[in-house]
Every structure is written in structure tokens, then in C-alpha cells.
Short mmCIF file of C-alpha atoms in Angstrom, two decimals:
data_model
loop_
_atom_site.label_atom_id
_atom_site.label_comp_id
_atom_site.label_asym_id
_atom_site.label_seq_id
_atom_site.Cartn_x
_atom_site.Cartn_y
_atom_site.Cartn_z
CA UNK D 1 79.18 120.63 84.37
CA UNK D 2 79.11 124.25 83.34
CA UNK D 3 82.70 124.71 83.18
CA UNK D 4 83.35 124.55 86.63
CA UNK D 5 86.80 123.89 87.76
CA UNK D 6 87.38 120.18 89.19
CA UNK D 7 89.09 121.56 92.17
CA UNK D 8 87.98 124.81 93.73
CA UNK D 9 89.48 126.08 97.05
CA UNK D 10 87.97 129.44 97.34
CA UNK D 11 85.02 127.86 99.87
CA UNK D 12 87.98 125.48 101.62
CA UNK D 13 88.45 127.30 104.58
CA UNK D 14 84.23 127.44 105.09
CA UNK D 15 83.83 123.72 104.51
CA UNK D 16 86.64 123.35 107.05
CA UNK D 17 85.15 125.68 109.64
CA UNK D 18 81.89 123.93 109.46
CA UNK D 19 83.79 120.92 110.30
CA UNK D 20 85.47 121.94 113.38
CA UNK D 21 81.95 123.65 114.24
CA UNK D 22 80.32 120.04 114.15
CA UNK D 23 82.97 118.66 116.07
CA UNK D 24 83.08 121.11 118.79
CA UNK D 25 79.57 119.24 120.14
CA UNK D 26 81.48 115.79 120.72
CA UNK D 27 84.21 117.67 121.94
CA UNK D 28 82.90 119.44 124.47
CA UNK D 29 80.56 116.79 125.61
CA UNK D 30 83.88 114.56 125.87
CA UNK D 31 85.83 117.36 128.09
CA UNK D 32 82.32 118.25 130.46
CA UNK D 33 81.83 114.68 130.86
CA UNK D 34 84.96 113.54 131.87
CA UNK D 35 86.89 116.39 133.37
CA UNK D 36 89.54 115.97 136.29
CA UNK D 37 91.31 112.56 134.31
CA UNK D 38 93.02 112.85 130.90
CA UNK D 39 93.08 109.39 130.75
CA UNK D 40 89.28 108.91 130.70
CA UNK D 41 89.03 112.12 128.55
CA UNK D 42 91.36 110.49 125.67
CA UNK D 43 89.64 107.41 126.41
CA UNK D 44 86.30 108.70 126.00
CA UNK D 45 87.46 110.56 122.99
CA UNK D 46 88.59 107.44 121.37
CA UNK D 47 85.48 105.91 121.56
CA UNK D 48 83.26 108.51 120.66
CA UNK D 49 85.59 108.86 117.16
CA UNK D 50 85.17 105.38 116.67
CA UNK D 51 81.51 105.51 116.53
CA UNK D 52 81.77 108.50 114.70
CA UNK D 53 84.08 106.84 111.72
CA UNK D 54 81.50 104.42 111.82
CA UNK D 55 78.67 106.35 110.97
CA UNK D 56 80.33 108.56 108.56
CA UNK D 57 81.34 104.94 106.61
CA UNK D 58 77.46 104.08 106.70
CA UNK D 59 76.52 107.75 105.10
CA UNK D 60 79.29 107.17 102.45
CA UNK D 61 77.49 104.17 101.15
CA UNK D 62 74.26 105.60 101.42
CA UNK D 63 75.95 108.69 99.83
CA UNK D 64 76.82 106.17 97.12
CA UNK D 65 73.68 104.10 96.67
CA UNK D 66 71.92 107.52 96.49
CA UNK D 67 74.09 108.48 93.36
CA UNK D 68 74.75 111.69 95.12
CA UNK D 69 78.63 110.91 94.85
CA UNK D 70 78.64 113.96 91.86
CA UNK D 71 76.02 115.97 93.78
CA UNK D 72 78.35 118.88 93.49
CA UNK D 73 80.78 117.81 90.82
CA UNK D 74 84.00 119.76 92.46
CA UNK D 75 85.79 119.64 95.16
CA UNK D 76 85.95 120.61 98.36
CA UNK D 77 82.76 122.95 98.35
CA UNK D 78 80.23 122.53 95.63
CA UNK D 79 80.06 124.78 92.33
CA UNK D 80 82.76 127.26 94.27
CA UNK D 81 80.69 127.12 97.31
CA UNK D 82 80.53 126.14 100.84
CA UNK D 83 77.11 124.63 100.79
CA UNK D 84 74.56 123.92 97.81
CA UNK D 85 72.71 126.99 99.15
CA UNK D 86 75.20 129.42 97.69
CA UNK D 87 75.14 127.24 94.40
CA UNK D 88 71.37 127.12 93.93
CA UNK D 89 71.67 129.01 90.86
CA UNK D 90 73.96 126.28 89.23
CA UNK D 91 72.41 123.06 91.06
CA UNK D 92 69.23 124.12 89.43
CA UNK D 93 70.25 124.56 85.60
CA UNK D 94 72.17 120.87 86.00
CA UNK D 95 69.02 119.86 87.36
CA UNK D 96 66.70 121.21 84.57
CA UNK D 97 69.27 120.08 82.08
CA UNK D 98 69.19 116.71 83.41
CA UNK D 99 66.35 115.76 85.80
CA UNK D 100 67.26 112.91 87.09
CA UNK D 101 71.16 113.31 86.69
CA UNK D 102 73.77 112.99 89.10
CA UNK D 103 73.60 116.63 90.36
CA UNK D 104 70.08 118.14 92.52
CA UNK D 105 69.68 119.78 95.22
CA UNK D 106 68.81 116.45 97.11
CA UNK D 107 71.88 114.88 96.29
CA UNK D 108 74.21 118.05 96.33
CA UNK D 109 72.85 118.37 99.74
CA UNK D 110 73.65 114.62 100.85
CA UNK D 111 77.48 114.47 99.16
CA UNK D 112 78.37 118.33 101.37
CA UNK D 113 76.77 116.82 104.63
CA UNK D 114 78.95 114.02 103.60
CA UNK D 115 81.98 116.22 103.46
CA UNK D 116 81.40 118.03 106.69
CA UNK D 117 81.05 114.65 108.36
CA UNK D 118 84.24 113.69 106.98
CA UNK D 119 85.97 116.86 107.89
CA UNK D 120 84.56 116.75 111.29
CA UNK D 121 85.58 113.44 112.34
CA UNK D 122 89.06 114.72 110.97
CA UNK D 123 89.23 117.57 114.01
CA UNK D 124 88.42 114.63 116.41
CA UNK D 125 90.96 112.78 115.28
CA UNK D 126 93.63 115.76 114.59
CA UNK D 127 92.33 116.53 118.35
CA UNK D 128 93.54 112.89 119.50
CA UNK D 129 97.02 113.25 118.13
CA UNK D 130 97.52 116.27 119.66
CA UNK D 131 96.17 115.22 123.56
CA UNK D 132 97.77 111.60 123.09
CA UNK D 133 101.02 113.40 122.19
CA UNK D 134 100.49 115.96 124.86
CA UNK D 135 99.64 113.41 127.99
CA UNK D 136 102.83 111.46 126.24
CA UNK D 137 105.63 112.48 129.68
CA UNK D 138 102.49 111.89 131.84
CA UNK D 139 102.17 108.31 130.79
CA UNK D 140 99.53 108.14 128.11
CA UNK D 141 98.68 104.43 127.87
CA UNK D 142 98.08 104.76 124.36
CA UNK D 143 101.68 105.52 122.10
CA UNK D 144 101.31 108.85 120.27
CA UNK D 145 102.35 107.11 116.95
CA UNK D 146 98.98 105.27 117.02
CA UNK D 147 96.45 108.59 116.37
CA UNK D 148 99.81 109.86 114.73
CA UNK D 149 99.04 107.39 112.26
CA UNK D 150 95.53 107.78 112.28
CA UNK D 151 95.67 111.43 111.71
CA UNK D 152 98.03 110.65 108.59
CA UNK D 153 95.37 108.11 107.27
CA UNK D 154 92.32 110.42 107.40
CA UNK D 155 94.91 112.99 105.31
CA UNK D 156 95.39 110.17 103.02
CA UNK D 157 91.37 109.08 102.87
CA UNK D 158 90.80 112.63 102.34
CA UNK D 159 92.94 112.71 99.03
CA UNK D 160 90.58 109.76 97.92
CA UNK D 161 87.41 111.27 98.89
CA UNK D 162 88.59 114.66 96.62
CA UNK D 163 89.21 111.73 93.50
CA UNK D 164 86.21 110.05 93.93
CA UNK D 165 84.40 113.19 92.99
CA UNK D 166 87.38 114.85 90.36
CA UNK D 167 87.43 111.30 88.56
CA UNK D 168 84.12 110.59 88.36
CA UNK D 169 83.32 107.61 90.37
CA UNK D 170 86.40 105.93 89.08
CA UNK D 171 85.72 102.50 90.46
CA UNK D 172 89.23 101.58 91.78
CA UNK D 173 89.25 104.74 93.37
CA UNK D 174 85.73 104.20 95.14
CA UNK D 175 86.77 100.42 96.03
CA UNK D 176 89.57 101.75 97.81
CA UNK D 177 87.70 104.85 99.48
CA UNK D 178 85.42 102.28 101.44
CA UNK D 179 88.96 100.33 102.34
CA UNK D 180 90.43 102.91 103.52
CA UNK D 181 87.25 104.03 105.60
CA UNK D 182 87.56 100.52 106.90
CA UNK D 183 91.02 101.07 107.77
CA UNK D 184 90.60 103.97 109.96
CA UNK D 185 87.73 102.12 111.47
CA UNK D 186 90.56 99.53 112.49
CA UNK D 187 93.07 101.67 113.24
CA UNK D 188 90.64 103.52 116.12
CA UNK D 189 89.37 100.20 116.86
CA UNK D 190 92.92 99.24 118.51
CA UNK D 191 93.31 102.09 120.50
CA UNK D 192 89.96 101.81 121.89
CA UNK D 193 90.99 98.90 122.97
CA UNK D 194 94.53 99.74 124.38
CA UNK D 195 92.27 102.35 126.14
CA UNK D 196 90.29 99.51 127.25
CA UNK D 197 93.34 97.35 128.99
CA UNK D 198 94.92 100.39 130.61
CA UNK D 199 91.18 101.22 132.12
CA UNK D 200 90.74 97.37 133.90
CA UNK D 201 94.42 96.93 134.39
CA UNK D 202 95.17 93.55 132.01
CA UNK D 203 96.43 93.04 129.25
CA UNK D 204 95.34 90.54 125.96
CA UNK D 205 93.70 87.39 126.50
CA UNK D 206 95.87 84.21 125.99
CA UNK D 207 94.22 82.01 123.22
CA UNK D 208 95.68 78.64 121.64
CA UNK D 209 98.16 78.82 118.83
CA UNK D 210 95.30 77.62 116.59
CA UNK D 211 92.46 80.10 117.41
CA UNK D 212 94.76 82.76 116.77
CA UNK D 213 96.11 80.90 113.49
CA UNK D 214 92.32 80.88 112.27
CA UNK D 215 91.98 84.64 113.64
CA UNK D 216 94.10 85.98 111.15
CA UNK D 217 93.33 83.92 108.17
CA UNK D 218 89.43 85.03 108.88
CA UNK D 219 90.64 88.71 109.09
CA UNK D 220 92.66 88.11 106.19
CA UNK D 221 89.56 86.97 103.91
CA UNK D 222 87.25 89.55 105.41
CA UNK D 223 89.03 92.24 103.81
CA UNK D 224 89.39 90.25 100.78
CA UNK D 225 85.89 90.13 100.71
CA UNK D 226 85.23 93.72 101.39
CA UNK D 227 87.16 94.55 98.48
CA UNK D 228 85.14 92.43 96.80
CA UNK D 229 81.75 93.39 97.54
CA UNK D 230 83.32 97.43 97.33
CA UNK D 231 83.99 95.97 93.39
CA UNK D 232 80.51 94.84 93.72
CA UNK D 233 79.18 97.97 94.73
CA UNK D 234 81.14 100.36 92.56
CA UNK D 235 80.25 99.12 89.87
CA UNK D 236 76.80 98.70 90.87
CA UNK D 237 76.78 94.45 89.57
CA UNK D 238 74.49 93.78 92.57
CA UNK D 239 71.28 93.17 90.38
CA UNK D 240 73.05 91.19 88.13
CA UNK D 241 72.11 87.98 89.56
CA UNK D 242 68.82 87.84 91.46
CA UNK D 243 68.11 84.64 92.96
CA UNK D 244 69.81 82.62 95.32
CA UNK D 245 71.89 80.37 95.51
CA UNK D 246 71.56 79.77 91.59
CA UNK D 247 72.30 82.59 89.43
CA UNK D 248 70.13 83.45 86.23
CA UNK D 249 69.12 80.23 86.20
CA UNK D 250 71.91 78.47 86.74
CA UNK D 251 74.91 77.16 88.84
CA UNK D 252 77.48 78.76 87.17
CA UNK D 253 76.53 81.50 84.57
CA UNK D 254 77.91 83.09 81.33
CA UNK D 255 80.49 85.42 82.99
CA UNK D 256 83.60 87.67 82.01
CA UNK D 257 86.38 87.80 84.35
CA UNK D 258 88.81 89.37 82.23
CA UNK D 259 86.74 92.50 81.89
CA UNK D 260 84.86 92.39 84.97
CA UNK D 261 88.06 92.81 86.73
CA UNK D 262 90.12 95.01 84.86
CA UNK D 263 90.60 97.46 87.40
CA UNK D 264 91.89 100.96 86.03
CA UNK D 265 89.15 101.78 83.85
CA UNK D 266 86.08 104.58 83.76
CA UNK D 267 82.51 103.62 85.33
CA UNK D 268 80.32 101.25 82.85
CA UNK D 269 83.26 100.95 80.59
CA UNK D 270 85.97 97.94 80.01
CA UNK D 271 89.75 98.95 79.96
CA UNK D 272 89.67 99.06 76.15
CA UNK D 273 86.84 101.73 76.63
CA UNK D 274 84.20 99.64 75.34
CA UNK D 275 80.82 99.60 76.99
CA UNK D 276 80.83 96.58 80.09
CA UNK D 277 79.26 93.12 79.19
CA UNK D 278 75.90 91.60 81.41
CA UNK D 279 78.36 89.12 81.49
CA UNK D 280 81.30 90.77 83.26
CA UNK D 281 78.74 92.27 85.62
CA UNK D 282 77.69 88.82 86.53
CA UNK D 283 81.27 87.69 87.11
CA UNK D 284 82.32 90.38 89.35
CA UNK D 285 78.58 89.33 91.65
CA UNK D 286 79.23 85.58 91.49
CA UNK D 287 82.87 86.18 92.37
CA UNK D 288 81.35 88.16 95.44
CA UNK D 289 79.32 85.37 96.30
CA UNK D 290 82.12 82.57 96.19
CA UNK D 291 84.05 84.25 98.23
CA UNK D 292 81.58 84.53 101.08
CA UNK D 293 81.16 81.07 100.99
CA UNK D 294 84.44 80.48 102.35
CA UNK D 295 84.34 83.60 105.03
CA UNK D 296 81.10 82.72 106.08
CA UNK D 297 82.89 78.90 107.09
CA UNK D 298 86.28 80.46 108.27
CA UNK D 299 84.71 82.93 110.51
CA UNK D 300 81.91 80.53 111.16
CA UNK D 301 85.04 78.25 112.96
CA UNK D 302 86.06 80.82 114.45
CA UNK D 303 83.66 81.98 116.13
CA UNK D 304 83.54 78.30 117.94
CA UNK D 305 87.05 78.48 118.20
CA UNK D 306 86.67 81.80 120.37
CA UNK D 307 83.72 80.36 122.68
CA UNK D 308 85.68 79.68 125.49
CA UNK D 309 88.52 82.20 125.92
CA UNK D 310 86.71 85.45 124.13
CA UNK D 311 82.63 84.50 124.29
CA UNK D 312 81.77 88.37 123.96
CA UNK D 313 83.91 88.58 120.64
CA UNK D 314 82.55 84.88 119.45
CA UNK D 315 79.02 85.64 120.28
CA UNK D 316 79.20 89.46 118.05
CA UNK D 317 81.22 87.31 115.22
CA UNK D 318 78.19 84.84 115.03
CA UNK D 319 75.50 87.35 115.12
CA UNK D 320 77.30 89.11 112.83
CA UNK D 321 77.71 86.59 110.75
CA UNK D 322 74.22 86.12 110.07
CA UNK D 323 73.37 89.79 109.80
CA UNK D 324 75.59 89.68 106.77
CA UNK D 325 73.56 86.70 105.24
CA UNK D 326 70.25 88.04 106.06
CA UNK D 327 71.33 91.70 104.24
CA UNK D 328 73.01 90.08 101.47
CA UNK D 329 70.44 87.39 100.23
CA UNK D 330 67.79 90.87 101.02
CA UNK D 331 69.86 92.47 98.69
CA UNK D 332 69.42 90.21 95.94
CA UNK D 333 66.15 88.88 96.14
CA UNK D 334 64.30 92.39 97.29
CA UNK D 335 66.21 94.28 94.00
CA UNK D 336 68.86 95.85 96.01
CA UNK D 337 66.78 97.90 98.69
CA UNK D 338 68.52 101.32 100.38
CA UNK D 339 67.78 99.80 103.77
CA UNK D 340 69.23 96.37 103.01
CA UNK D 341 71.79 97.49 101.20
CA UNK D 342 73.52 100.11 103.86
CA UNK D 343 72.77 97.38 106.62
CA UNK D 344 75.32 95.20 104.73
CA UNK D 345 77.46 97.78 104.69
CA UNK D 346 77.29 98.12 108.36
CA UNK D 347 77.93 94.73 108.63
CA UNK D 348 80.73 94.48 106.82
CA UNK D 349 82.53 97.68 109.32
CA UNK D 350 81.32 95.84 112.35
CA UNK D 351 83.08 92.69 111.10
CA UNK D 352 85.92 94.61 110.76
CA UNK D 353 86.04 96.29 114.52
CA UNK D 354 85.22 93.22 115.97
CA UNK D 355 88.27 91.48 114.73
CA UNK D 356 90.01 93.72 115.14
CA UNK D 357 89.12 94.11 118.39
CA UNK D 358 89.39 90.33 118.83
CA UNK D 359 93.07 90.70 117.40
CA UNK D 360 94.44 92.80 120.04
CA UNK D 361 92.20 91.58 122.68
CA UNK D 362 94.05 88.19 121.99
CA UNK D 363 97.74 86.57 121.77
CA UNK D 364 98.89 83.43 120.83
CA UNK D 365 99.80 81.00 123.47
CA UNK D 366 101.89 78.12 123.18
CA UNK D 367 101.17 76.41 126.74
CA UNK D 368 97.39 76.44 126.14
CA UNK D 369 97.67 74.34 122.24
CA UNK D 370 96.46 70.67 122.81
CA UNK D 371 100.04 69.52 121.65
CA UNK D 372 101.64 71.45 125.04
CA UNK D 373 98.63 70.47 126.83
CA UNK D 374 98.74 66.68 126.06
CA UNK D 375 102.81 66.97 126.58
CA UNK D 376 101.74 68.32 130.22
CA UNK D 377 99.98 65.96 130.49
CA UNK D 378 102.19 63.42 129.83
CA UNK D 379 105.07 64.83 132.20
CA UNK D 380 103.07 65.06 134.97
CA UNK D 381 101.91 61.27 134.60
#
């Protein structure tokens, strides 16, 4: 790595202005566009982040799936500067060294457009603390401890990104990278739609105690089942069965849980530091697939569940819900294609914004269960 330092903050400040440079577009689109009410303006804002998060989680998986995660192998600029064109020099001896390593100027230049995403979305959301906290005496329909929170997160995802790179693609650490990209995702995804009640004047939607019992035991397994395809991903197991629904030939293959899920361990390696089994790469797939077995029918009932109080929310959960089958069998049976591969990805995030979207959009009501409605019923007869 040519003795470069793991963490080098001499290009910080650069990487950071090139951040709030990106950001300044949104930004000023946001204030031009909606000038005269605050409300819209921190509405708008809200939005626009959201989308923003979004995207920046698709172009860390194809960031990922590129193997461009050590395209500059320190942190926060790359080989002590703030863009691979001031570490040409350097990019190109790794390069020569090792042609198709994890450091060229292809995937140098992918992980720092990666960064000033990440940094960028950060002034947005830095921004959105400050102007919720600032319309706070004039009645900000939004409390300032929700993009207070948010602001804290993106510190905290931050910290993760810089570990991804120092540790080397740690798996644990990437797993919980993509969560925690998911979790922002979420966390914008309810003030959009606090945003959205304070806009049309009404609050959540009542829904039956049992839709909303099923609404959190699907949101529940969905992140389960991120973190499992993240483990998936990570440590790059999805080739490890290619067929479907059978797996190397059969229903239940030679697997190794033990190692496959030993979680604090180096990239390729078991916890012992031995060199990871076919077979543990297998398990940690066909654990994968399980698992969506049972999503795919929670959210699946769901989805029907939601039909007649939230159709917009049931109809994106169903369509969803097939977008993730059609990427994931793609994935297996097409060897793991880029294009199939972030589409699942996106699929995933979507899943997540839409339920959480359908969590706050919703709340439990005990008149409208069939229990109170039958003892209506019964009264009034």
C-alpha cells in the first residue's frame, strides 16, 4: 500500500469542500423553488435528501460489487489527496504492481465520488437540523430532535464508512455500513412523511389491531433479512449456489454455519484465521434464501392486509415484492450480474421506506378489529 498512513487528514478539509460544493445545487434549487414558505422549503428539502440517501445507498453497493471499496486505501482523501488526480503517481505503481487489484484509477475514482456523495448528502442533512431547529418558535411541524438525530446518524455512518476502508472490508463492518445506510433512509423517510401530514392537514391512517400487528413483524424480518443478504454480499457467497430453488444439486446442501457466521473475523478467512470453507459460503446463501421465504409470505399478507385502508402502500409492497424475486433469482441464475445485483439492492431500500412510510402513515385501532366490530354489532342488535 506503499506505506501510506491508514488515516490521512491533510486533504480533509478539500474532500469536505467538494461536498458542500455538490450540495449547494440541491440547495439552491430547494430555496429558488420554494421561496416565500419555510414550511414547503424544509419540506421540499426533506424529500429531496431522501432521494438523495437513496441514491448514495445504490452507489455504495455498486461501489462494492465494483471492488472499488480499497480504490484509495486511506481515508478521507486517497493516497494524501483530495481526488485520485493528485495521487496518479501512486494509483499507477499499485496498479502496475497489481493489475487487477483492488486499487486503479477506475476504482479510486468510483470509492472518492463515493465519498463526496456521502459528504454531500451530510451538508443537506446538517442543513435540515439547522432550518428545522431554526423554524422551531415558528411552529415547525417536524420536532428538531428528528434531523437532530439524523444529523448524529450520518456522523455515526461516517465513522463506518472511514472502517470499511482502514479495516479492509471487514465484513461485520460492511454488513453494518449498508444497515446503517438503511437506517438513515428510515429515519428521513418519517419526516417526509410528518412533512406530508402537516402539508394535507391529517394525521395517520387508522388500521385494525391486526394489520398493524403484521406491520411490524414484516418490518421486523425485513431488516433481518437485509442483514442477511448484507452477510451475503460482504462476503461475496452469492455464487455459491446457482440454481433455484435447489441448491448444488440438492435440497439442502453440505453447509457450515458455525464458520459461515462467525462474525468478527477478516474477509475470506474463518475466526480461527483459517481460509473460509465452499461450505460455509453455501450456508451463509441458503440461510439468505430461507429467510426470504418467510418475508416474502409475511409481507405477502400484508400487503392484502393493507388493501383497503392504505392501497398506495399495499400496491408498492406487492410490486415490490416481486421486484425483489425477479432480482434475486437474476442474481443467481445470470452469475451475479452488476445490473441485477444493485437492482436488489434498490429493492431492498425501497422496502425499507415504504414501511416505513406505511408505519407512520398508520396506527393501530381498536374500534376497527373484527372482535370490536362484531361486539358493535352485537350491541346495536
Amino acid at each position: 500500500m506503499n506505506s501510506q498512513d491508514l488515516y490521512d487528514l491533510t486533504p480533509a478539509l478539500r474532500v469536505a469542500l467538494t461536498g458542500l460544493v455538490i450540495a449547494m445545487g440541491p440547495l439552491a434549487w430547494v430555496w429558488m423553488r420554494n421561496a416565500g414558505s419555510p414550511a414547503r422549503r424544509l419540506r421540499a428539502l426533506t424529500l429531496l435528501t431522501l432521494f438523495l440517501t437513496f441514491d448514495l445507498v445504490l452507489f455504495g453497493a455498486f461501489t462494492r460489487l465494483t471492488d472499488s471499496g480499497l480504490g484509495c486505501p486511506d481515508w478521507p482523501g486517497c493516497y494524501g489527496n483530495a481526488s485520485p488526480s493528485g495521487a496518479h503517481a501512486q494509483i499507477s505503481e499499485a496498479q502496475a504492481s497489481m493489475p487487477t487489484g483492488p486499487v486503479t484509477h477506475g476504482k479510486a475514482w468510483v470509492e472518492m465520488v463515493h465519498r463526496y456523495l456521502a459528504t454531500a448528502v451530510g451538508v443537506l442533512i446538517l442543513t435540515l437540523a439547522a432550518a428545522t431547529w431554526w423554524q422551531r418558535k415558528r411552529g415547525a411541524v417536524v420536532s428538531p430532535w428528528w434531523p437532530t438525530l439524523t444529523l448524529a446518524w450520518v456522523c455515526l455512518q461516517g465513522a463506518f464508512g472511514a472502517l470499511t476502508v482502514t479495516m479492509k472490508l471487514f465484513p461485520a463492518i460492511v454488513t453494518l455500513h449498508l444497515l446503517g445506510g438503511l437506517v438513515l433512509l428510515s429515519l428521513l423517510s418519517a419526516q417526509a412523511v410528518a412533512h406530508a401530514h402537516a402539508a394535507r392537514g391529517s394525521g395517520a391512517v387508522r388500521i385494525p389491531r391486526a394489520s398493524r400487528a403484521w406491520l411490524a413483524a414484516g418490518f421486523a424480518l425485513l431488516w433481518l433479512q437485509v442483514a442477511l443478504g448484507g452477510w451475503v454480499s460482504t462476503n461475496y457467497a452469492v455464487l455459491a449456489c446457482s440454481e433455484f430453488p435447489a441448491c448444488q444439486g440438492s435440497w439442502w446442501p453440505t453447509m457450515d454455519w458455525q464458520d459461515g457466521f462467525g462474525l468478527w473475523r477478516e474477509l475470506g478467512k474463518t475466526t480461527g484465521g483459517e481460509q473460509l470453507t465452499f461450505a460455509a459460503l453455501t450456508g451463509i446463501h441458503y440461510a439468505h434464501r430461507l429467510a426470504s421465504y418467510v418475508v416474502f409470505a409475511v409481507l405477502g399478507t400484508l400487503a392484502w392486509h393493507l388493501h383497503h385502508r392504505l392501497r398506495r402502500q399495499s400496491r408498492w409492497l406487492a410490486g415490490l415484492l416481486l421486484w425483489q424475486f425477479a432480482t434475486g433469482l437474476s442474481n443467481v441464475v445470470l452469475g451475479w450480474p452488476i445490473v441485477a445485483a444493485v437492482s436488489h439492492t434498490a429493492g431492498a431500500a425501497a422496502l425499507v421506506a415504504v414501511l416505513t412510510w406505511t408505519w407512520f402513515e398508520s396506527r393501530a385501532d381498536a374500534a376497527a378489529s373484527p372482535v370490536a366490530a362484531r361486539d358493535r354489532r352485537e350491541l346495536s342488535a
